[in-house]
Amino acid sequence: MVSRVLVPMDDSEIAGRALRYALDVHSDAEITVYHVVGGPSMMMGSAVGLALEDDIETAATERAKPVFDRAHEIAAEYGAEIETQAGLGHPTRAIVARADDYDAIVMGCHGEHSENITRGFLVGNVAKTVFERSPIPVTTVR
């Protein structure tokens, strides 16, 4: 029986579909929406600002707020409560590192950068890599 589900989420429509799927299929489970903010680095575009923050975790949670607000709106459509957590670092590594605390992962198979072929080539497919490395079952939603 699946009692705890991790739903990695960015601000893409497909991530919203993954959350809806998790709420439909695992209606009795605890669902945690997890948004990974890139770790502070001088090489990572929007994550550069994190390097200047006094409290990186608080800054990451603030950057995740729009994603969490949307996740709560979706959960409200189902009359469900969800938990939200922000992570730091590379999305694939952060998601797989959290997997042992859950029974299943439900995630979209194309995130916010899937339409950008160059970025997709350089960054790789997060869902594919999570699927390959996860110690627990992963359901991908399109």
CSV table of C-alpha atoms in Angstrom, one decimal:
chain,number,residue,atom,x,y,z
A,1,MET,CA,0.0,0.0,0.0
A,2,VAL,CA,1.3,3.5,-0.9
A,3,SER,CA,1.0,5.8,2.1
A,4,ARG,CA,3.5,8.5,1.3
A,5,VAL,CA,3.9,10.0,-2.2
A,6,LEU,CA,6.6,12.5,-3.3
A,7,VAL,CA,5.5,14.8,-6.2
A,8,PRO,CA,8.4,16.8,-7.5
A,9,MET,CA,7.0,19.9,-9.1
A,10,ASP,CA,8.1,22.9,-11.1
A,11,ASP,CA,5.9,25.6,-12.6
A,12,SER,CA,5.0,23.6,-15.7
A,13,GLU,CA,1.5,22.4,-16.7
A,14,ILE,CA,2.7,18.8,-16.8
A,15,ALA,CA,3.8,19.1,-13.1
A,16,GLY,CA,0.3,20.2,-12.3
A,17,ARG,CA,-1.1,17.1,-14.1
A,18,ALA,CA,1.3,14.9,-12.1
A,19,LEU,CA,-0.1,16.3,-8.9
A,20,ARG,CA,-3.7,15.8,-10.0
A,21,TYR,CA,-2.8,12.2,-10.9
A,22,ALA,CA,-1.3,11.6,-7.5
A,23,LEU,CA,-4.4,13.1,-5.8
A,24,ASP,CA,-6.6,10.9,-7.9
A,25,VAL,CA,-4.7,7.6,-7.6
A,26,HIS,CA,-3.3,8.0,-4.1
A,27,SER,CA,-6.2,9.8,-2.5
A,28,ASP,CA,-5.6,8.2,0.9
A,29,ALA,CA,-1.8,8.9,0.9
A,30,GLU,CA,0.2,11.7,2.4
A,31,ILE,CA,1.3,13.8,-0.6
A,32,THR,CA,4.4,16.0,-0.4
A,33,VAL,CA,5.1,18.5,-3.2
A,34,TYR,CA,8.8,19.0,-3.6
A,35,HIS,CA,10.3,21.9,-5.5
A,36,VAL,CA,14.1,22.0,-6.0
A,37,VAL,CA,15.8,25.3,-6.4
A,38,GLY,CA,19.2,25.2,-8.0
A,39,GLY,CA,22.0,25.4,-5.4
A,40,PRO,CA,24.0,28.6,-5.1
A,41,SER,CA,26.6,28.8,-7.8
A,42,MET,CA,28.2,31.4,-10.0
A,43,MET,CA,27.4,29.2,-13.1
A,44,MET,CA,23.7,28.6,-12.6
A,45,GLY,CA,21.7,31.5,-13.9
A,46,SER,CA,18.8,32.2,-11.5
A,47,ALA,CA,20.5,30.4,-8.7
A,48,VAL,CA,23.3,32.9,-8.6
A,49,GLY,CA,21.2,35.2,-6.3
A,50,LEU,CA,21.1,32.4,-3.7
A,51,ALA,CA,24.8,32.7,-3.2
A,52,LEU,CA,24.3,36.2,-1.9
A,53,GLU,CA,21.5,35.3,0.6
A,54,ASP,CA,22.2,35.1,4.3
A,55,ASP,CA,19.7,32.2,4.8
A,56,ILE,CA,19.7,30.0,1.7
A,57,GLU,CA,16.9,27.7,2.8
A,58,THR,CA,14.6,30.6,3.5
A,59,ALA,CA,15.4,32.1,0.1
A,60,ALA,CA,14.8,28.7,-1.6
A,61,THR,CA,11.4,28.5,0.1
A,62,GLU,CA,10.5,32.0,-1.1
A,63,ARG,CA,11.5,31.1,-4.6
A,64,ALA,CA,9.3,28.0,-4.4
A,65,LYS,CA,6.3,29.9,-3.2
A,66,PRO,CA,4.6,30.4,-6.6
A,67,VAL,CA,4.9,26.6,-7.2
A,68,PHE,CA,3.5,25.8,-3.7
A,69,ASP,CA,0.6,28.3,-4.1
A,70,ARG,CA,-0.4,26.6,-7.3
A,71,ALA,CA,0.0,23.1,-5.7
A,72,HIS,CA,-2.3,24.2,-2.8
A,73,GLU,CA,-4.9,25.5,-5.4
A,74,ILE,CA,-4.9,22.1,-7.1
A,75,ALA,CA,-5.1,20.2,-3.8
A,76,ALA,CA,-8.1,22.4,-2.8
A,77,GLU,CA,-9.9,21.3,-6.0
A,78,TYR,CA,-9.7,17.8,-4.5
A,79,GLY,CA,-10.5,18.8,-0.9
A,80,ALA,CA,-7.0,17.5,0.0
A,81,GLU,CA,-4.2,18.6,2.2
A,82,ILE,CA,-0.7,18.5,1.0
A,83,GLU,CA,2.7,19.1,2.4
A,84,THR,CA,5.3,21.3,0.6
A,85,GLN,CA,9.0,21.2,0.9
A,86,ALA,CA,11.8,23.1,-0.9
A,87,GLY,CA,15.1,21.6,-1.8
A,88,LEU,CA,18.4,22.9,-3.0
A,89,GLY,CA,20.8,21.6,-5.6
A,90,HIS,CA,20.4,19.5,-8.8
A,91,PRO,CA,16.8,18.4,-9.2
A,92,THR,CA,17.6,14.7,-10.0
A,93,ARG,CA,20.0,14.3,-7.1
A,94,ALA,CA,17.7,16.1,-4.6
A,95,ILE,CA,14.7,14.0,-5.6
A,96,VAL,CA,16.5,10.7,-5.5
A,97,ALA,CA,18.0,11.6,-2.1
A,98,ARG,CA,14.5,12.1,-0.7
A,99,ALA,CA,13.1,8.9,-2.2
A,100,ASP,CA,13.8,6.6,0.7
A,101,ASP,CA,11.3,8.6,2.9
A,102,TYR,CA,8.4,7.8,0.5
A,103,ASP,CA,6.6,4.8,-1.0
A,104,ALA,CA,6.3,6.2,-4.6
A,105,ILE,CA,7.2,9.2,-6.7
A,106,VAL,CA,4.7,10.8,-9.2
A,107,MET,CA,6.2,13.4,-11.5
A,108,GLY,CA,5.7,15.0,-14.9
A,109,CYS,CA,7.9,13.7,-17.7
A,110,HIS,CA,8.6,17.1,-19.2
A,111,GLY,CA,9.2,20.1,-17.0
A,112,GLU,CA,9.5,23.8,-17.4
A,113,HIS,CA,12.5,23.6,-19.8
A,114,SER,CA,11.3,20.7,-22.0
A,115,GLU,CA,10.5,23.1,-24.9
A,116,ASN,CA,14.1,24.4,-24.9
A,117,ILE,CA,16.0,21.7,-26.8
A,118,THR,CA,19.5,23.2,-26.0
A,119,ARG,CA,18.7,23.3,-22.2
A,120,GLY,CA,17.2,19.8,-22.3
A,121,PHE,CA,20.3,18.5,-24.0
A,122,LEU,CA,22.6,20.2,-21.5
A,123,VAL,CA,20.6,19.5,-18.3
A,124,GLY,CA,19.2,16.1,-19.3
A,125,ASN,CA,15.8,14.7,-18.6
A,126,VAL,CA,15.1,14.8,-14.9
A,127,ALA,CA,12.2,12.3,-15.0
A,128,LYS,CA,14.2,9.8,-17.0
A,129,THR,CA,17.2,10.0,-14.6
A,130,VAL,CA,15.0,9.8,-11.5
A,131,PHE,CA,13.2,6.8,-13.0
A,132,GLU,CA,16.6,5.1,-13.6
A,133,ARG,CA,18.1,5.9,-10.2
A,134,SER,CA,15.1,5.8,-7.7
A,135,PRO,CA,15.0,3.0,-5.2
A,136,ILE,CA,11.2,3.3,-5.1
A,137,PRO,CA,8.5,3.1,-7.9
A,138,VAL,CA,8.2,6.2,-10.1
A,139,THR,CA,5.2,7.0,-12.1
A,140,THR,CA,5.6,9.6,-14.9
A,141,VAL,CA,2.7,11.6,-16.2
A,142,ARG,CA,2.4,13.3,-19.6
